[in-house]
XYZ file of C-alpha atoms in Angstrom:
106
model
C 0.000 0.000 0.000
C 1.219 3.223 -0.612
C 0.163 6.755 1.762
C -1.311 9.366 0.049
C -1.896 12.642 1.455
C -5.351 14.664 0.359
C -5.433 18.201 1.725
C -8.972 19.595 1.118
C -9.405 23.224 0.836
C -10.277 24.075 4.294
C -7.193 22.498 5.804
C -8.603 19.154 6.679
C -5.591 16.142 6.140
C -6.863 12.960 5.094
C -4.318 10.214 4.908
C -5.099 7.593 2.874
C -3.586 3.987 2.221
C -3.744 3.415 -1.574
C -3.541 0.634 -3.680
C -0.961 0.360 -6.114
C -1.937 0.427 -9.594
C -5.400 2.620 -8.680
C -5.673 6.052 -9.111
C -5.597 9.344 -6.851
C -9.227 10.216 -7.938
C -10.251 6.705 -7.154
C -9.031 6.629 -3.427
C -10.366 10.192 -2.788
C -13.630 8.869 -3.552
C -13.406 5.535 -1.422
C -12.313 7.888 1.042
C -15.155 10.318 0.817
C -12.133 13.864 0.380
C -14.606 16.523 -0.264
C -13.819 18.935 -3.120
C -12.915 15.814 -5.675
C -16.396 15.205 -7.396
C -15.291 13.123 -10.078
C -18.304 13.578 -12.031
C -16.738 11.309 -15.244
C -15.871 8.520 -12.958
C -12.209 8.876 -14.630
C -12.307 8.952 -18.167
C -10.330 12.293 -18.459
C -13.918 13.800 -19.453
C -14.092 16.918 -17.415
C -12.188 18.792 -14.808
C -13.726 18.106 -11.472
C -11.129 15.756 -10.174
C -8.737 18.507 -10.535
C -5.803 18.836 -7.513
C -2.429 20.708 -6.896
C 0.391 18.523 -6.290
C 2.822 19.562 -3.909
C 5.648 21.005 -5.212
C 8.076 18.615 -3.669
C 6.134 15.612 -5.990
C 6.155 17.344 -9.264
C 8.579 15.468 -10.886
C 7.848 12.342 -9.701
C 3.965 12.878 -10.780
C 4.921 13.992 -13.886
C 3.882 15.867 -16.698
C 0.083 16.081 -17.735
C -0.271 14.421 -20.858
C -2.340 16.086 -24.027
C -5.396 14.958 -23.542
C -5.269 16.012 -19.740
C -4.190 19.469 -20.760
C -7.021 19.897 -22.386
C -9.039 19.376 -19.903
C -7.196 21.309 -17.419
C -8.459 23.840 -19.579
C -12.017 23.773 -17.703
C -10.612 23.362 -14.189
C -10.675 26.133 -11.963
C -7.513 28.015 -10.978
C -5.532 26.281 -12.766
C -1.317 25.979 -11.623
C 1.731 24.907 -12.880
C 1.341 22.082 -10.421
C -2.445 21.526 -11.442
C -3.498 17.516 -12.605
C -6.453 15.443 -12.893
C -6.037 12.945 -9.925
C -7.741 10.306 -12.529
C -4.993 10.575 -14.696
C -2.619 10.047 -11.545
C -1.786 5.838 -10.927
C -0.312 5.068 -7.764
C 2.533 3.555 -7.543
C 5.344 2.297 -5.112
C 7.500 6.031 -5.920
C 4.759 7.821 -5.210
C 4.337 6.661 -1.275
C 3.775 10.077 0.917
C 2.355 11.828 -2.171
C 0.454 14.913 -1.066
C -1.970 16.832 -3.016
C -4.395 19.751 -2.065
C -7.841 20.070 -3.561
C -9.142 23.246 -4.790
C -11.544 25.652 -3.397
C -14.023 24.296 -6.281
C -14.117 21.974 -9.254
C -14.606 23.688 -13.143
């Protein structure tokens, strides 16, 4: 299992134990992290899964790919450090990954 960090807008800290090979999105909705709505279950259709990684994971995340981009597009303040947490698979590397959700979804 790998520890994932969600940060929701107002502060709140939910640690989470994720399984490998699943996606951010998909644990902060098992885990109930307000602010990640997820409204196209994870097909990269729309922007409401939208997060900030921190800074200190950006390379390790990784760059969005094209089809993300686009659809960062619709998200709502978007960052340099702004991803879809569906397009996000965890993974060993990524244990203590900590993102922050935005104040709202696009």
């Amino acid at each position: 299992m790998t520890k994932l960090t969600y940060i929701a807008h107002d502060g709140t800290r939910f640690d989470v134990d994720a399984e490998n090979g699943s996606t951010v999105m998909e644990n902060a909705i098992r885990n109930a992290v307000p602010g990640i709505e997820a409204e196209c279950g994870g097909a990269c259709a729309c922007a409401t899964c939208h997060v900030y990684v921190d800074e200190a994971w950006t390379a390790e995340v990784g760059e969005p790919e094209a089809m993300e981009e686009d659809m960062l597009d619709f998200a709502y303040d978007v960052r340099p450090n702004s991803r879809l947490s569906c397009q996000i698979k965890v993974r060993e590397a990524l244990d203590g990954l900590i993102v922050r959700v935005p104040e709202r979804q696009g």
